[in-house]
Amino acid sequence: MTETLKLAGRDLFWPPADELTEAAERIRARLGDWPPTHVDWRICLTAPDVANGGDLIVVADLQQHGEQIARWMTQGAGVIEAVAGRAVLHLGGVRYQLEGHLAEDWIPALAAFLDCGFDPHDALVLALAWRDGDEAKSGDAWPCDLSRFPRVAGLPDAPAQPFAACPDALGLYPVLPTAEWVERVVGFGVKTVQLRRKTAEPDELKKEIARSVAAGREHDAQVFINDHWQAAIDAGAYGVHLGQEDVHTADLHALAAAGVRLGLSTHGYYEMLTALHFRPSYIALGAVFPTTTKAMPTAPQGLARLARYVKLLDGVVPLVAIGGISGDVLPQVLSTGVKSAAVVRAVTEAADAAAAVASLQQAFA
């Protein structure tokens, strides 16, 4: 008999549906221990009289609901438009479009993944990767077969050829603020670094990028440039690292044609699928832990999620863990199976940068 986990104390569905609740509890029981969700989501199969910020209202056709949609969203609710082979989530002014398989149990699966603490767009990805009866199979029931996962729709065309490859195991990956830091760290023997220059005049920025690229060539190191893709092309950089928002503005076709490697940031399942569409050289997974080096759009992922991401994507694309990683936690990060970890303060704020790099490198040995 399949184990169940009672999800007591709140309404999972509106109107209440015992059969759906029982299915959600069976699925949730097979998904393991996760921190409590920070939002008590309620999946509404019929529109409630008054929607709230914890409601996800499922409809078959947005056009049939007209002005109701705008009112629900004003009230803070999300709307999921679901028809055969397609589910579109409208939440917080963002449209998340997915194409894939809608199992008979996709709605209780969605409730179960929401209870695991995943945001609605990531929980919806997992619900579309779920198959009826997965909760009854032996072993790990968590979706980890990439061929079952949905596709993100509505994205710009990817370049005709995948981005140039980089090593599967990038190892220690310091993210550094200046060309001087790049020169120092590649001089310590580090083979992969990133120049993340936040502020600089255009002429100064070009000089910084040129210096960094030259240092990489001198020490046979792979230098990625954060954000400034055109200057990176002009300087002949090994690679460029971009955020999710940049794939809509950067000329990815020019980057690919120039042979520049591409790394893309991701913060969960939906963004991983988005990144995979563009066939990058590597995908960064984060933020693993809280970080003060930049404002993050999502809560820290934690090691349990990182391990799940690695299980899904290992062997598909090189992976880099990033966000709040210090020497103290690096062994735990690597225990998830990820073969590369980006660090910032662990190097730039170390009392002895050379000693810090040597100690961090030992974790990869």
XYZ file of C-alpha atoms in Angstrom:
365
model
C 0.000 0.000 0.000
C 1.334 3.417 -0.972
C 2.356 5.573 1.969
C 0.398 8.782 2.577
C 1.323 12.050 4.245
C -1.494 14.081 5.744
C -1.342 17.712 4.647
C -3.433 19.023 7.503
C -4.276 22.538 8.609
C -5.126 24.159 5.291
C -7.260 23.794 2.180
C -5.324 22.428 -0.791
C -8.187 22.803 -3.246
C -11.246 24.920 -3.871
C -13.855 23.649 -3.790
C -12.688 20.968 -1.338
C -12.010 17.702 -3.153
C -11.287 14.604 -1.084
C -10.100 12.542 -4.055
C -7.598 15.199 -5.148
C -6.406 15.705 -1.582
C -5.810 11.990 -1.112
C -3.858 11.837 -4.381
C -1.778 14.871 -3.364
C -0.995 13.260 -0.012
C 0.105 10.017 -1.672
C 2.398 11.881 -4.043
C 3.766 14.179 -1.353
C 4.663 11.189 0.825
C 7.104 10.007 -1.866
C 8.902 13.331 -2.333
C 11.012 13.373 0.827
C 11.569 15.924 3.563
C 11.527 19.589 2.556
C 11.313 22.832 4.555
C 7.726 24.041 5.033
C 6.342 26.095 2.183
C 6.341 29.833 2.850
C 2.950 30.279 1.110
C -0.168 28.192 1.739
C -1.100 27.789 -1.909
C -4.657 26.789 -2.788
C -5.496 25.378 -6.209
C -8.908 26.591 -7.335
C -10.784 24.514 -9.890
C -13.718 26.895 -9.569
C -13.153 30.616 -9.152
C -13.564 31.653 -5.496
C -15.839 34.560 -4.607
C -12.782 36.513 -3.454
C -9.363 35.470 -4.674
C -6.201 36.024 -2.645
C -2.439 35.903 -3.030
C -2.315 32.202 -2.237
C -4.764 31.144 -4.942
C -3.860 29.490 -8.235
C -7.010 29.436 -10.369
C -7.090 26.765 -13.078
C -9.023 27.575 -16.256
C -9.320 25.947 -19.673
C -9.559 29.167 -21.680
C -8.584 32.657 -20.497
C -10.846 34.346 -23.027
C -13.940 32.874 -21.387
C -13.205 34.756 -18.170
C -12.604 38.246 -19.544
C -12.465 40.913 -16.852
C -12.379 38.270 -14.095
C -8.743 37.515 -14.946
C -7.643 41.100 -14.347
C -9.588 41.204 -11.054
C -8.071 37.922 -9.827
C -4.583 39.148 -10.601
C -5.247 42.466 -8.901
C -6.261 40.448 -5.846
C -2.862 38.721 -6.006
C -3.971 35.373 -7.387
C -2.282 33.418 -10.146
C -4.062 31.882 -13.115
C -3.117 28.601 -14.813
C -4.516 28.088 -18.294
C -4.334 24.350 -18.945
C -5.350 22.469 -22.071
C -4.026 19.287 -23.655
C -0.263 19.533 -23.950
C 0.033 23.078 -22.633
C -0.028 24.951 -19.309
C 0.496 28.691 -18.936
C 0.895 30.310 -15.528
C 0.110 34.006 -15.123
C 1.493 35.253 -11.819
C 2.931 38.532 -10.592
C 2.821 40.096 -14.047
C 4.889 37.255 -15.566
C 3.734 34.651 -18.075
C 5.277 31.174 -17.774
C 4.544 29.038 -20.843
C 5.072 25.292 -20.817
C 4.357 22.617 -23.405
C 4.353 18.976 -22.375
C 2.369 16.123 -20.882
C -0.573 16.771 -18.563
C -1.053 13.587 -16.562
C -4.418 12.818 -15.049
C -2.840 13.521 -11.655
C -1.014 16.711 -12.650
C -3.143 18.868 -10.319
C -2.511 16.824 -7.126
C 1.148 16.582 -8.215
C 1.234 20.382 -8.456
C -0.181 20.613 -4.919
C 2.472 18.193 -3.651
C 5.383 20.106 -5.208
C 4.004 23.395 -3.915
C 3.984 21.816 -0.441
C 7.685 21.009 -0.923
C 8.292 24.759 -1.054
C 8.768 25.230 -4.781
C 7.461 28.430 -6.335
C 4.450 27.927 -8.633
C 6.375 28.134 -11.920
C 8.882 25.493 -10.758
C 6.174 23.329 -9.168
C 4.274 23.469 -12.459
C 7.358 22.232 -14.327
C 7.595 19.286 -11.937
C 3.863 18.589 -12.216
C 4.207 18.321 -16.000
C 7.178 15.983 -15.544
C 5.040 13.746 -13.294
C 3.389 10.611 -14.631
C 0.378 8.819 -13.219
C 1.485 6.064 -10.872
C 4.956 7.470 -10.162
C 4.083 7.526 -6.469
C 3.644 3.746 -6.500
C 6.923 2.785 -8.135
C 9.826 1.526 -6.086
C 12.868 3.674 -5.478
C 13.055 7.412 -6.022
C 9.786 8.926 -7.238
C 11.192 12.437 -7.847
C 11.112 13.455 -11.547
C 14.666 13.022 -12.841
C 14.184 11.913 -16.453
C 14.811 14.996 -18.574
C 12.927 13.496 -21.520
C 9.727 13.727 -19.460
C 10.121 17.404 -18.666
C 8.091 20.055 -20.494
C 9.462 22.631 -22.917
C 9.403 26.374 -22.294
C 7.472 28.015 -25.128
C 7.682 31.543 -26.518
C 11.472 31.875 -26.296
C 13.674 33.566 -28.909
C 15.268 31.232 -31.416
C 18.484 29.610 -30.248
C 21.589 29.806 -32.444
C 21.701 27.131 -35.132
C 24.677 25.448 -33.468
C 25.148 24.797 -29.754
C 27.612 27.076 -28.000
C 31.211 25.923 -27.998
C 31.908 23.327 -25.331
C 33.867 23.868 -22.153
C 35.231 21.202 -19.786
C 32.604 19.171 -17.939
C 34.440 19.790 -14.651
C 35.353 23.473 -14.431
C 36.514 23.049 -10.833
C 37.154 26.112 -8.701
C 35.597 29.151 -10.400
C 36.427 32.483 -8.707
C 34.286 35.463 -9.716
C 36.512 38.535 -9.523
C 35.921 42.312 -9.536
C 38.924 43.623 -11.503
C 41.524 42.627 -14.062
C 44.156 42.905 -11.349
C 42.348 40.205 -9.391
C 42.083 38.060 -12.526
C 45.835 38.367 -13.071
C 46.548 37.404 -9.467
C 44.243 34.411 -9.333
C 45.196 32.841 -12.669
C 48.770 33.329 -11.460
C 47.903 31.034 -8.551
C 47.086 28.287 -11.052
C 43.281 28.611 -11.209
C 42.059 27.574 -14.665
C 38.557 29.108 -14.741
C 37.703 32.652 -13.597
C 35.095 35.299 -14.298
C 35.516 39.062 -14.498
C 32.410 40.655 -12.989
C 33.074 44.377 -13.335
C 30.019 46.151 -11.954
C 30.939 49.767 -12.704
C 33.395 51.222 -15.200
C 33.557 53.815 -17.965
C 33.436 52.250 -21.452
C 37.128 52.808 -22.193
C 38.179 51.509 -18.778
C 35.912 48.492 -19.159
C 37.501 47.578 -22.498
C 40.961 47.795 -20.946
C 39.876 45.635 -17.993
C 38.435 42.985 -20.289
C 41.510 43.053 -22.552
C 43.820 42.658 -19.549
C 41.773 39.774 -18.207
C 41.701 37.980 -21.570
C 45.469 38.461 -21.941
C 46.061 37.034 -18.463
C 43.991 33.988 -19.346
C 46.028 33.360 -22.465
C 49.303 33.808 -20.606
C 48.366 31.259 -17.941
C 46.264 28.924 -20.127
C 43.150 29.805 -18.130
C 39.515 30.145 -19.193
C 38.297 33.701 -18.607
C 34.563 34.422 -18.709
C 33.269 38.010 -18.878
C 30.088 38.832 -16.981
C 27.372 40.670 -18.963
C 29.515 42.721 -21.382
C 29.118 40.349 -24.310
C 30.037 42.685 -27.165
C 33.248 43.829 -25.488
C 34.016 40.175 -24.763
C 33.649 39.289 -28.456
C 35.854 42.239 -29.433
C 38.559 41.123 -26.981
C 38.422 37.476 -28.066
C 37.323 36.247 -24.638
C 36.987 32.544 -23.934
C 33.454 32.934 -22.599
C 30.608 35.141 -21.427
C 28.301 34.681 -18.449
C 24.762 36.071 -18.710
C 21.657 36.226 -16.539
C 18.223 34.993 -17.571
C 17.042 38.451 -18.576
C 20.029 38.897 -20.894
C 19.001 36.140 -23.308
C 16.312 38.513 -24.591
C 18.728 41.395 -25.254
C 22.176 39.915 -25.992
C 22.990 38.814 -29.546
C 23.365 35.116 -28.816
C 23.805 34.364 -32.521
C 26.826 36.679 -32.673
C 28.275 35.083 -29.545
C 27.881 31.578 -30.938
C 29.292 32.563 -34.339
C 32.356 34.047 -32.614
C 33.000 30.744 -30.827
C 32.499 32.337 -27.408
C 31.420 29.950 -24.657
C 28.199 30.865 -22.862
C 27.298 30.350 -19.216
C 23.743 31.085 -18.051
C 22.446 31.734 -14.537
C 19.448 29.763 -13.295
C 17.420 29.802 -10.087
C 15.166 26.775 -10.434
C 13.594 24.294 -12.830
C 11.814 26.745 -15.129
C 14.971 28.785 -15.678
C 17.019 25.603 -16.221
C 14.661 24.569 -19.015
C 14.907 28.087 -20.442
C 18.697 27.902 -20.361
C 18.756 24.455 -21.991
C 16.777 25.855 -24.929
C 19.802 27.987 -25.856
C 22.281 25.054 -25.558
C 24.852 26.930 -23.455
C 28.366 25.828 -22.559
C 27.437 25.559 -18.876
C 24.589 26.328 -16.504
C 25.059 27.999 -13.121
C 22.784 26.751 -10.304
C 22.074 29.116 -7.429
C 22.069 30.805 -5.206
C 22.881 27.766 -3.082
C 23.266 29.800 0.126
C 22.447 33.403 1.096
C 24.829 35.862 -0.532
C 25.553 39.567 -0.116
C 27.474 40.015 -3.366
C 24.317 40.779 -5.386
C 20.563 41.077 -4.959
C 18.976 37.685 -5.636
C 15.494 37.300 -7.190
C 14.822 34.057 -5.339
C 15.379 32.504 -1.940
C 18.512 30.364 -1.474
C 18.143 26.944 -3.112
C 19.945 24.870 -0.494
C 21.837 21.617 -0.881
C 18.793 19.343 -1.263
C 17.586 21.217 -4.341
C 21.108 21.448 -5.728
C 21.413 17.657 -5.481
C 18.127 17.264 -7.386
C 19.272 19.667 -10.115
C 22.568 17.807 -10.484
C 20.797 14.451 -10.752
C 18.634 15.832 -13.562
C 21.345 17.599 -15.570
C 24.619 15.800 -14.845
C 25.997 14.538 -18.138
C 23.667 16.850 -20.077
C 25.553 20.132 -19.602
C 28.423 21.233 -17.321
C 27.102 22.652 -14.040
C 28.417 25.325 -11.688
C 27.098 25.819 -8.145
C 27.108 29.465 -7.095
C 26.016 31.671 -4.235
C 27.380 32.036 -0.712
C 29.910 29.207 -1.107
C 32.843 29.351 1.315
C 35.628 26.930 2.101
C 33.643 25.645 5.079
C 30.694 24.479 2.982
C 32.488 23.626 -0.274
C 32.843 19.896 0.598
C 29.081 19.692 1.199
C 28.416 21.407 -2.130
C 30.684 18.986 -3.979
C 29.023 16.029 -2.242
C 25.903 16.738 -4.362
C 27.886 15.643 -7.424
C 28.397 19.102 -8.930
C 31.899 19.395 -10.411
C 32.365 23.155 -10.247
C 31.697 25.862 -7.672
C 31.888 29.623 -8.103
C 33.253 31.615 -5.180
C 33.584 35.335 -4.565
C 34.330 36.446 -1.018
C 36.124 33.184 -0.220
C 38.934 34.570 -2.396
C 38.550 38.351 -2.570
C 38.041 38.828 1.186
C 40.607 36.249 2.311
C 43.495 37.482 4.445
C 45.830 35.469 2.212
C 44.314 34.981 -1.244
C 46.991 32.527 -2.410
C 46.502 30.321 0.655
C 42.715 30.525 0.294
C 42.899 29.429 -3.347
C 45.214 26.537 -2.470
C 42.848 25.355 0.270
C 39.797 25.618 -2.003
C 41.600 23.746 -4.788
C 42.273 20.856 -2.412
C 38.520 20.246 -2.055
C 38.416 19.335 -5.758
C 41.405 16.991 -5.605
